[in-house]
Structure formats: C-alpha cells, structure tokens
Coordinates of C-alpha atoms (C1' of nucleotides) in Angstrom, one line a residue:
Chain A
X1 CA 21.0 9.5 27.5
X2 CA 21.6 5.7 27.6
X3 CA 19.9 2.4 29.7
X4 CA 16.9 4.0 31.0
X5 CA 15.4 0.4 31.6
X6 CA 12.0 2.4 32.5
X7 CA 10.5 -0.6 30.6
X8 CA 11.2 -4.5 29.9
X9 CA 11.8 -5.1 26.3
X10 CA 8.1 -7.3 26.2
X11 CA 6.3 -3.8 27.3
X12 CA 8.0 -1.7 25.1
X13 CA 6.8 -3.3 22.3
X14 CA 3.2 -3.5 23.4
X15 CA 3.8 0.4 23.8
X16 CA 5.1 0.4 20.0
X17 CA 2.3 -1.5 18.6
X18 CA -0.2 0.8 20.8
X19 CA 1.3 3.5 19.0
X20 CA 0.7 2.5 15.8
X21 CA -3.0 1.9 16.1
X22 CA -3.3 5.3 17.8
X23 CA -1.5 7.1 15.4
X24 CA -3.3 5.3 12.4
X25 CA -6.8 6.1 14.3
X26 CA -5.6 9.6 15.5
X27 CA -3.9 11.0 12.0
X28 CA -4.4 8.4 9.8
X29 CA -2.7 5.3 8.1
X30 CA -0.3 7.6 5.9
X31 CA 1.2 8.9 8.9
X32 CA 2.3 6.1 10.6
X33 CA 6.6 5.8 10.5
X34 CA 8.8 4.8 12.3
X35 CA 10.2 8.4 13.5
X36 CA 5.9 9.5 14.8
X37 CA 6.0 5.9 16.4
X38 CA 9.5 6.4 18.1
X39 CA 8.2 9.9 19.1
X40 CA 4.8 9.0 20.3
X41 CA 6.4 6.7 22.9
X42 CA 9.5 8.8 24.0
X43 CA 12.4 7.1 22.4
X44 CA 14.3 7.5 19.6
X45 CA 13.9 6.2 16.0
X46 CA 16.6 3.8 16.5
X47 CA 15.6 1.7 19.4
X48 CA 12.6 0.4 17.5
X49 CA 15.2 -1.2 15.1
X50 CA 16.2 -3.4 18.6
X51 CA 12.2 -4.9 18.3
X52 CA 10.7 -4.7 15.5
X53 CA 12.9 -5.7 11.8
X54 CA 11.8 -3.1 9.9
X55 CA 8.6 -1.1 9.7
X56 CA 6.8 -3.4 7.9
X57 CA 7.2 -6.1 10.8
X58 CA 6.4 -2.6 13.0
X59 CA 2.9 -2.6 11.0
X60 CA 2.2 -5.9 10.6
X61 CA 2.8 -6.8 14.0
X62 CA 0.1 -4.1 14.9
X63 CA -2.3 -5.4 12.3
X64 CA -2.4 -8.4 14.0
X65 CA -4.1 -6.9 17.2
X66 CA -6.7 -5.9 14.5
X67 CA -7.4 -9.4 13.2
X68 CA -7.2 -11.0 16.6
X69 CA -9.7 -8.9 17.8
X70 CA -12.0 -9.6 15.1
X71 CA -11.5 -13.1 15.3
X72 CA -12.3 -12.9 18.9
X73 CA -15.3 -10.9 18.3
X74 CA -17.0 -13.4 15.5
X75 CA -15.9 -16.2 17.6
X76 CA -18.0 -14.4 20.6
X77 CA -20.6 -12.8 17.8
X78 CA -21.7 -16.4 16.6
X79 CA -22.1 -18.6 19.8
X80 CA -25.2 -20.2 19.5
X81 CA -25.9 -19.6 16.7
X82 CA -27.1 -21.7 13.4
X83 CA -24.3 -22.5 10.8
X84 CA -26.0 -20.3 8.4
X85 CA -26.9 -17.6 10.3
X86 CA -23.2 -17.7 11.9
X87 CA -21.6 -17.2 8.5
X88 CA -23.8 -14.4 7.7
X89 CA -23.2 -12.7 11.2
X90 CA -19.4 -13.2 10.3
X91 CA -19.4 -11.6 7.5
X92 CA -21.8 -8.9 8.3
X93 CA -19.6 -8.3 11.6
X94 CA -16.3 -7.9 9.2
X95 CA -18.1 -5.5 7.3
X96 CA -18.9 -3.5 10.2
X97 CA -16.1 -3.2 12.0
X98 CA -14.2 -2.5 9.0
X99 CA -16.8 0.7 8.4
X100 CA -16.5 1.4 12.0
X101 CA -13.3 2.0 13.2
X102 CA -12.1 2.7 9.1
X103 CA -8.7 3.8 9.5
X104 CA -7.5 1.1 11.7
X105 CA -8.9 -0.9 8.8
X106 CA -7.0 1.4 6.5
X107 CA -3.7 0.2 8.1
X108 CA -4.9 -2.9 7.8
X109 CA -5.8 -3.2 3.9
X110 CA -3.9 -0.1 2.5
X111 CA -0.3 -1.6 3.9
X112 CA 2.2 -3.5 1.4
X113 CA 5.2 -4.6 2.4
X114 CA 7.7 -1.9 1.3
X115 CA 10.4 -3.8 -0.4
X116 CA 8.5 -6.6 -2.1
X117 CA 9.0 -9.1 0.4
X118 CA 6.5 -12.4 0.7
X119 CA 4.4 -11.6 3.6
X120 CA 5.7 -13.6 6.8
X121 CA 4.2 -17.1 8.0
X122 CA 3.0 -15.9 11.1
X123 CA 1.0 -13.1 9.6
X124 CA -0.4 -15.8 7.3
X125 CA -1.6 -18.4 9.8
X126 CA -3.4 -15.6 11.3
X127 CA -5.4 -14.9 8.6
X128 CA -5.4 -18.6 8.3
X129 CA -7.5 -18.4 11.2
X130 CA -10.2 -17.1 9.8
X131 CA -10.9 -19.1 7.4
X132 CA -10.4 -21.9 9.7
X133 CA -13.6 -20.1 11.4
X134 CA -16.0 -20.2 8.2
X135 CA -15.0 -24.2 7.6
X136 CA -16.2 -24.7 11.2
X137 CA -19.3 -23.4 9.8
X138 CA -19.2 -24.8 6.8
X139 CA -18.8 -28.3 8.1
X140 CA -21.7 -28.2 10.7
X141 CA -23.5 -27.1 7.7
X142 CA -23.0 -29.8 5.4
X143 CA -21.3 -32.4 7.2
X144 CA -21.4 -34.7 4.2
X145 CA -19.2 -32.8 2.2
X146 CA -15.4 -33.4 1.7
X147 CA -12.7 -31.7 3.3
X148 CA -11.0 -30.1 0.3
X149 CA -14.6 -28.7 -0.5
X150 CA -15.0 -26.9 2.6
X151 CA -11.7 -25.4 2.4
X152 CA -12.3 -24.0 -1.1
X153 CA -15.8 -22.4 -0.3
X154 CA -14.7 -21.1 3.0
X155 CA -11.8 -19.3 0.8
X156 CA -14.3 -18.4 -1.5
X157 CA -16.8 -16.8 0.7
X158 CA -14.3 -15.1 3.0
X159 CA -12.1 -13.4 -0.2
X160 CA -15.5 -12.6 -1.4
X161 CA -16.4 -10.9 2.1
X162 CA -13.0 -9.0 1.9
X163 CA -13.0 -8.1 -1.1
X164 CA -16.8 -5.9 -0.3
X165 CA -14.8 -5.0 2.6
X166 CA -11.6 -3.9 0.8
X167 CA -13.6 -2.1 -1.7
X168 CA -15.7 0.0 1.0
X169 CA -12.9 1.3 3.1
X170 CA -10.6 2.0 0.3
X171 CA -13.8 3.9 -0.9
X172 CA -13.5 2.6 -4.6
X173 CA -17.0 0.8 -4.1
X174 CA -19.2 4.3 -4.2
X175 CA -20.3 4.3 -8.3
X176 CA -23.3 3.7 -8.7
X177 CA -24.6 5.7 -5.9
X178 CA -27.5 4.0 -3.6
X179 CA -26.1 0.3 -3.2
X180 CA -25.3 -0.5 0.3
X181 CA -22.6 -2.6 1.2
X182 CA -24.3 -4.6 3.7
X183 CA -26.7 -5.4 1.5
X184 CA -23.7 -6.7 -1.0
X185 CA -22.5 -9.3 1.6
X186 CA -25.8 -10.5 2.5
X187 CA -26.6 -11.2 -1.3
X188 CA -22.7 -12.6 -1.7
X189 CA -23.1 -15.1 1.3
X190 CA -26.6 -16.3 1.1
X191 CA -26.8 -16.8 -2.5
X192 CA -23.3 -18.1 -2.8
X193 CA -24.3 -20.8 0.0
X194 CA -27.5 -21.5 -1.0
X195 CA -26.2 -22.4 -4.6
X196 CA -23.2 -24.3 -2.9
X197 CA -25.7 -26.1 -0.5
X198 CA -27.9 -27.3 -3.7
X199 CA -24.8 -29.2 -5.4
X200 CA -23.3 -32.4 -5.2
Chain B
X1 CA 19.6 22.8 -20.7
X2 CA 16.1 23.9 -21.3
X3 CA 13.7 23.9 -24.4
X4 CA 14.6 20.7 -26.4
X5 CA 10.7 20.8 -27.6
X6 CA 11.7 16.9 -28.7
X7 CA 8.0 16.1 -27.5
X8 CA 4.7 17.4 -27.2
X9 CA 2.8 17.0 -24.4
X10 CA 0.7 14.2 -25.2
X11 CA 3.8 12.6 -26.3
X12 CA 5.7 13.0 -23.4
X13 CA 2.6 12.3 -21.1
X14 CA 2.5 9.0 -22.7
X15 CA 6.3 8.2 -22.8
X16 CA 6.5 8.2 -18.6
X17 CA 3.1 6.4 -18.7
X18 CA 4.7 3.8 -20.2
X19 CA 7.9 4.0 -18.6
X20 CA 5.7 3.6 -15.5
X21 CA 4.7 -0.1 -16.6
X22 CA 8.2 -1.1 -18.2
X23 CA 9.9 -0.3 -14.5
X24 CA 7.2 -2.2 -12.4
X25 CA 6.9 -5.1 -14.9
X26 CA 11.0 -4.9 -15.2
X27 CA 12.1 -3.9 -11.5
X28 CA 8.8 -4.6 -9.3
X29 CA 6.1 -1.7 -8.4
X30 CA 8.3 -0.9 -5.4
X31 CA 11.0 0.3 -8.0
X32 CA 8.3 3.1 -9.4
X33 CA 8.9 6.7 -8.3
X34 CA 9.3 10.2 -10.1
X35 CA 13.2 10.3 -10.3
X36 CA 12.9 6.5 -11.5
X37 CA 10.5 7.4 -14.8
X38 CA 12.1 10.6 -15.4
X39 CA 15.7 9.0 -15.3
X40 CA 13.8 6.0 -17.7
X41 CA 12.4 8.8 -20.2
X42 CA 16.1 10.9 -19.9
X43 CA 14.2 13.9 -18.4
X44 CA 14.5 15.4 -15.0
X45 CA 12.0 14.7 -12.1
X46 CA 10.6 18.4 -11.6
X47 CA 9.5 17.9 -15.4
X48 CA 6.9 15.2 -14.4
X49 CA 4.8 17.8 -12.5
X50 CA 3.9 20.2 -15.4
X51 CA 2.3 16.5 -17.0
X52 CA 0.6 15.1 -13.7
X53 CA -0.7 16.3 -10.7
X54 CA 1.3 14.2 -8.4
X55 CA 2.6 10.9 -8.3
X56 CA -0.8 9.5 -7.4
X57 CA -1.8 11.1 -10.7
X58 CA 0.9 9.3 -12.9
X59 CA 0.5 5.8 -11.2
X60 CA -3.3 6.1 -11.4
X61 CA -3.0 7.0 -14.9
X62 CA -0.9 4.2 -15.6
X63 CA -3.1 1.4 -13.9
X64 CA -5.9 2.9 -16.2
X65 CA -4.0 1.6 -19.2
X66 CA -3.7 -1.8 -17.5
X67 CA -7.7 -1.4 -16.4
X68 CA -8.2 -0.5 -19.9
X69 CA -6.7 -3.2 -21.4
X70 CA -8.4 -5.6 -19.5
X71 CA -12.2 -4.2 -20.3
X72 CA -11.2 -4.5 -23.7
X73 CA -10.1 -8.0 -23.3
X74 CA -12.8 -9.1 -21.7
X75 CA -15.1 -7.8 -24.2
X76 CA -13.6 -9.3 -27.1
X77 CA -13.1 -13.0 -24.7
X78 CA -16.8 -12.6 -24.4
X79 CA -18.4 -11.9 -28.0
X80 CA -21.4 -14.4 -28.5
X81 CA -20.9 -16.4 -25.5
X82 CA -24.1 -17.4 -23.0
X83 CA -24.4 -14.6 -20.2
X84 CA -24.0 -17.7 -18.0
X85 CA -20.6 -18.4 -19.8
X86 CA -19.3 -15.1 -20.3
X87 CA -20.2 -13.9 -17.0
X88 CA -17.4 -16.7 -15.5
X89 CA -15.1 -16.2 -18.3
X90 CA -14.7 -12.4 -17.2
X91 CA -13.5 -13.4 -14.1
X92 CA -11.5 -16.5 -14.9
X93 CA -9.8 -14.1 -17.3
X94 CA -9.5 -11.3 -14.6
X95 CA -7.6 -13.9 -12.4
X96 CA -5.3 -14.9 -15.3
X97 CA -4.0 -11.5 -16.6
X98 CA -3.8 -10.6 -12.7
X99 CA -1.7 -13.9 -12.0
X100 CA 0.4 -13.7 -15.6
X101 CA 1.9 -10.6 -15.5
X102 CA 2.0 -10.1 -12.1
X103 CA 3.6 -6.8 -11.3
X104 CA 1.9 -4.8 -13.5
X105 CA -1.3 -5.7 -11.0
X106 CA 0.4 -5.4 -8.9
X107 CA 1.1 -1.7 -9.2
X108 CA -2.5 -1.6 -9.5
X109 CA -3.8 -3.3 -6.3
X110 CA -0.8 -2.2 -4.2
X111 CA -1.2 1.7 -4.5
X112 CA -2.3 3.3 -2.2
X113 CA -3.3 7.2 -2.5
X114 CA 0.6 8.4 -0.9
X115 CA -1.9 11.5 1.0
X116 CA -5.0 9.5 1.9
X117 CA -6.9 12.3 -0.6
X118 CA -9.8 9.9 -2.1
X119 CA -9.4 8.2 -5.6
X120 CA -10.5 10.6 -8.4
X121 CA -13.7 10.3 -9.8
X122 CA -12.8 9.3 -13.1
X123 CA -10.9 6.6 -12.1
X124 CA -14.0 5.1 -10.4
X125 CA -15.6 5.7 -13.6
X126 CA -13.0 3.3 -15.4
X127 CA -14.1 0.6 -12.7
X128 CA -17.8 1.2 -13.2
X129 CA -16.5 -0.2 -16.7
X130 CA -15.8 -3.3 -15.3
X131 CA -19.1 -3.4 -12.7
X132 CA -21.1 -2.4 -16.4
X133 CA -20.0 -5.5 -18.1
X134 CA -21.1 -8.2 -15.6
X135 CA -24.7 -5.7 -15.5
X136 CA -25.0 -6.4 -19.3
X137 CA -24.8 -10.0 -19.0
X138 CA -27.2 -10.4 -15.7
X139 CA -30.2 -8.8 -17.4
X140 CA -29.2 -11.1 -20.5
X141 CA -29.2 -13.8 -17.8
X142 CA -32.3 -12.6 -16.0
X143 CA -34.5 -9.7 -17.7
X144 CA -37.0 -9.9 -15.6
X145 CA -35.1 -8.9 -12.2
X146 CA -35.5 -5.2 -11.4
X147 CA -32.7 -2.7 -12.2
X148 CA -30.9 -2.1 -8.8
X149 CA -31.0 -5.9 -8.4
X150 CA -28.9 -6.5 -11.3
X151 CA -26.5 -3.6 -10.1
X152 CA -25.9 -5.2 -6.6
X153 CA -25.2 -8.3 -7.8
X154 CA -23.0 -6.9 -10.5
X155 CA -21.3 -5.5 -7.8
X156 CA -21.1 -8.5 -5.4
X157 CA -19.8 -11.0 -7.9
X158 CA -17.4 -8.6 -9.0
X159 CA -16.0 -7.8 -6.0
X160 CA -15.7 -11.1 -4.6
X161 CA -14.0 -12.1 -7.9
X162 CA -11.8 -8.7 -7.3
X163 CA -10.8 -10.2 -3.3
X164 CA -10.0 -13.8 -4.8
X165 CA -7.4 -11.6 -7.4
X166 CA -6.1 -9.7 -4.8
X167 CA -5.4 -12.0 -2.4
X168 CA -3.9 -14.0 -4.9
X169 CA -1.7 -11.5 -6.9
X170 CA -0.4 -10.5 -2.5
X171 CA 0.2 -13.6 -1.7
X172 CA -2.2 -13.8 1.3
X173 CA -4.2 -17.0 0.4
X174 CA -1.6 -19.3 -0.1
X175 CA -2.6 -20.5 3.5
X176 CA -4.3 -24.2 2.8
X177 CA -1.7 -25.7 0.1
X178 CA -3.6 -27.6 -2.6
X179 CA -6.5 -24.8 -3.2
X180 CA -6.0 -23.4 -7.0
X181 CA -7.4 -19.7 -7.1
X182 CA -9.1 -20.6 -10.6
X183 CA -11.0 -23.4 -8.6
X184 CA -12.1 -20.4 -6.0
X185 CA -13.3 -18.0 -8.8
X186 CA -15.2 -20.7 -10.3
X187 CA -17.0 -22.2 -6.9
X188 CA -17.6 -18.0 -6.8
X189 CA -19.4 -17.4 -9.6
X190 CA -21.3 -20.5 -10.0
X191 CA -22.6 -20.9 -7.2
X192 CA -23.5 -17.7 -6.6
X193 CA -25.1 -17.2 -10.0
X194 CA -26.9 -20.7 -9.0
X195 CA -28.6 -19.0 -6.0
X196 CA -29.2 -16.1 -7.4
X197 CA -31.3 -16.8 -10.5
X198 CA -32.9 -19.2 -8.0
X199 CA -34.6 -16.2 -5.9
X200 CA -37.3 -14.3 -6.4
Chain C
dA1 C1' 21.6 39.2 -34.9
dT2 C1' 18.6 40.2 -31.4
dC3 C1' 14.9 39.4 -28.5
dT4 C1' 11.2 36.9 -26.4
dC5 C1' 9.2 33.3 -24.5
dT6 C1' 8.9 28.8 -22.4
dA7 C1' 10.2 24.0 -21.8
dT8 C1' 13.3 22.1 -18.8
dT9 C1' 16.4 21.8 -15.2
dA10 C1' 19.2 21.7 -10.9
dA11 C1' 18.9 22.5 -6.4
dA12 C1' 16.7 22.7 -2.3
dC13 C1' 13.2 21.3 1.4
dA14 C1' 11.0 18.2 4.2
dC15 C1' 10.2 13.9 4.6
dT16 C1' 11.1 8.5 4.5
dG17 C1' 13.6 3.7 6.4
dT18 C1' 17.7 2.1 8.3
dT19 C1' 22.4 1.4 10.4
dC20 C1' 25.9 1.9 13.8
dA21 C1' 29.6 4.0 16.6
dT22 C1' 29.1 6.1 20.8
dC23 C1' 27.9 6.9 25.4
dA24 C1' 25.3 7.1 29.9
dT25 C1' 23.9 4.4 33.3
dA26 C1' 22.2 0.1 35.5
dA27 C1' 24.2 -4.1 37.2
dT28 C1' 28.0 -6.6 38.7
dT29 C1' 32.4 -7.2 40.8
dA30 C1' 36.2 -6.0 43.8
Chain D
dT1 C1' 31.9 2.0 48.7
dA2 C1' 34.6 2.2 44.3
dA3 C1' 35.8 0.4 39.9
dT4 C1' 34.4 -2.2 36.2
dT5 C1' 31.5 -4.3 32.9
dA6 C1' 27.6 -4.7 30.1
dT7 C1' 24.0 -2.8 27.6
dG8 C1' 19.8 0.2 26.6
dA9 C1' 19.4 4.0 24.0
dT10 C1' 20.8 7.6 21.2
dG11 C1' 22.0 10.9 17.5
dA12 C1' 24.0 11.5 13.5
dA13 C1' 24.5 9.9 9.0
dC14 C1' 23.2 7.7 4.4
dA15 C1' 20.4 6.9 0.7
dG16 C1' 16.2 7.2 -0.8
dT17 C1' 11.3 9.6 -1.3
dG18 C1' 7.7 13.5 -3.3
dT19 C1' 7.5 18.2 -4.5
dT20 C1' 8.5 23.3 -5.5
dT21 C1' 10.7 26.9 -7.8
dA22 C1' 14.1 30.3 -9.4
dA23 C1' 17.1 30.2 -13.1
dT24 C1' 18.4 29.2 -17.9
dA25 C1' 19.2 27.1 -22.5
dG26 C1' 17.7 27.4 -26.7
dA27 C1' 13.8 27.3 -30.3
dG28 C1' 11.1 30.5 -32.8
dA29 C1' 9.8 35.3 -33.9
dT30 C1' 11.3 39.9 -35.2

DNA sequence: ATCTCTATTAAACACTGTTCATCATAATTA
DNA sequence: TAATTATGATGAACAGTGTTTAATAGAGAT
C-alpha cells in the first residue's frame, strides 16, 4: 500500500503530535516511540521519519502543545489581576497543572534529548515565553528597576517554580512527609519577591 | 569461561559503579548502558544483573556516589561559616560542581526511571541529606521559627536552587544572553532568605 | 584425580530509533 | 480513455537497547 493521501501532510502531523499526548496520558511517558505513535494513527513507523527528524523532534514538538497551553492559560488566569498576585497565580497555576494532568507533565520534564543534542531554538524561545510572562509582571511591579534586573529575577523565580514543580511530578519531593507543595511555591514566590521588592 | 573468582562482590559492585562515571564523564551519559560497563570492566552484560537489580539500580547507584560526594563537600565548604553564608555557599557550590563536570550531573538529572517504577526510597533518603543540611543552618539562622517552617523552606530554597542547576546543566535557560546562573542562585537565595527571616 | 558447586557466559527475546529501496496509487499527460 | 509520471507510504533491515536463562569453565573440596 502506497499514496493514500487520506490526509495533507499539515494534518498528519497534528494527528502525530495528538498521538503522543494520548499515548503519554493513556500508558504513560515511557511508552511513547515512534512504532506506538505510527500505530496509534494507522501508518507505518517510517512515514513519521517524512515529518518529524527524529523522535526527539516527535516529542518535543508535542511538548510544545503543553507549554502553549499553559502559557495561554496564565495569560487568561492573571487578567486583571495585581502584579503580585499574578506572579503568585502563575506559579500556583504551573504547579497545578503539572499535578493535574501528571503524565503529560511527565513527557514534558522526564524527556532528554536521546543523543546529546543542544535542545533546538524554537523549543527555547518557547520557554522563553514564559519568562517573558513573569518580567511583564515584574516590571509593572517595580517599574523603577533596570532591565537586566527583571530578567534575572523573573529567571530566578520561574526556575525556582520548576524546579518545586520538577521535583513533585518526578515524585522525588515526598521525604519529609506532610509538606505540601503549594505551600512551597507560595513561600518561594512571596518571600523571594518581597526580599527582591525591599532592595535597591 | 566461567568462575574466574578475580573479584568479590563488593569489588566487582564497585568496579561497574565506577565504570558507570568514567563512560558518562568520558563518552556523555547517553553512552551509559549494561553492555557498555560490562565491556569497560571486561565482563559480560548478563553478569551485571546478579549485582543490581536493573539498570535503574546501577545508574541510581552511581549518581549516589556523585550525591555523596557533593554532601560531603558541602559540609567541609561550610565548617564555621555564618548560617547566612553557608546557607549560599551550598548552593553556589551545587551550581559549580553541577556546571564543572558537567556529564557526570548530567547522568544524574537526565535519568529517568527506564519503567516509570518510582525512585527507591533510599535514594530519597540520600536527597533528604541535602534538604537536612540547609534545615541545620535555618534554625542556626532563626531558632525561634517552628519546626515544619524550617523544613518548607529548606525544601523551597533547595529546590529552587536544584531548577536553576538543572536548567543550567540542560541547557534550557540560556534564553536571555548575558544572565550568569551564579548571579540567579545568588538573587535566589538572598532574597528569599531576606523575606523570610522578615516574617513572622 | 574426581567431583561438586557456582561464578560467568553466550545466546536469545522483545524491544528501541532510523534508513531506504520498493511499490501502489493519485495526478498528469497523451 | 490509456499510458506515464510522480510520490506517499511501506516493510524490511541494521544496529542498538534491557533482560533472562540454560549451559559451562574452572576453582575448591574430597
């Protein structure tokens, strides 16, 4: 079987990226590959060498719809909202997500590129974004300060924030029993700001 | 070939163990798998499993050495400093072993359990070192605050400290140019420190 | 010298990611 | 409508993974 053309080359991918997510949700992060991708869609292993680079492009492209939905959701989470109650909700709202829908999460923090490689430009500038998303904050916050200090807090506070959130879902965070996690980024953002806030 | 009885098993244990670190530091994490150590040690793969569990087992073995090493390090970096002062020197230090020899933390923030099967819980235990540390030096700091308090923030400045070496050691925060991950770290634990000590 | 026991192996199984010659069939041309 | 071209898709193959296990080499005991 040969040049089906049952789909454009734009919706097959969008198929192959659905895939992923559903398989990552459905069996989990580990079982995500190329040939359960390939199979979950009707094709063979192959053809997803014709879109995708290599898996890792496969994954990354998929983990992509993750972020962007985030992003769209703090974006939407924190309209109207005070700069310092916005960070807060940010970072509360990773949290939760993160907790919620864990294994999409999973794919998310648990992937590294399988041959070494640098992570891509494009996968970058995404995450890029949200940072850019804390500095908008950060500047209606304390307009006064310089650029270069925004960008380092709002890299500070959001690694910070992912690193709780790495820690959670990769379940390596559970040791001393009854400390919640929420409670770890509120203490992580409000203290850290309030101690930025007082300097300079 | 059978029987050589060349080792014991403690010996032989810690012969791949550090075969483990001399292929990632040598030939990058990726390089690390069972056929890999064995061929390093001059054994055959199959022998592996009557030492470890899995491969899981062997790698998370290994990254306990490199864990271990650090605890140690930070304990001596720290001898009669200020809590204040030791508390940032911990993580300044974290950041510089993580960033000097790369792959070796590399191995340790890239694995992921190959099953999904949860991290063992004495391997938790080794990073409830690390959280232990930072608690001795916030009740030096502030005796007065109550018990859990000093746990959740041990384990908030730790973990953001954790996300700013992570990102760093992957590669993901290279996204604003001029923004020095020692700079981050620092903004991190200051300021945070500076809020906290400031409430309650 | 024989036997026993076991540390070690080689081979096999079921998976990976990835490449590429081949071919069926849609689209184009005659 | 028939022949031709172009290409979407395949399936098989390669080299690598983790892991299991029956077979065995050889050290130590008899």
């Amino acid at each position: 079987m040969a040049r089906r053309n049952e789909h454009t080359k734009g919706e097959l991918k969008a198929l192959a990226l659905d895939a992923v997510l559903v398989i990552a949700e459905r069996d989990g992060p580990q079982v995500v590959s190329a040939r359960k991708v390939a199979q979950e869609i009707g094709y063979a292993p192959g053809m997803l060498y014709h879109l995708f680079e290599n898996i890792d492009d496969l994954i990354l492209q998929a983990n992509t719809r993750t972020v962007s939905a985030l992003t769209d959701d703090l974006v939407r989470a924190t309209k109207r909202q005070s700069a310092d109650k916005a960070v807060l909700t940010m970072a509360l709202r990773y949290l939760q997500l993160a907790q919620k829908n864990g294994r999409r999460w999973q794919l998310l923090f648990e992937h590294t590129m399988r041959n070494g490689v640098a992570v891509p430009s494009w996968y970058q500038a995404q995450t890029a974004k949200l940072f850019g998303l804390v500095e908008q904050q950060l500047v209606r916050m304390c307009p006064q300060k310089k650029s270069v200090e925004i960008q380092l807090a709002a890299r500070a506070v959001w690694s910070a924030v992912h690193g709780v959130c790495l820690l959670s879902v990769t379940g390596k965070l559970n040791v001393g029993g009854a400390v919640k996690e929420a409670r770890l980024v509120e203490s992580l953002v409000q203290n850290y700001l309030h101690g930025w806030k007082s300097i300079d």
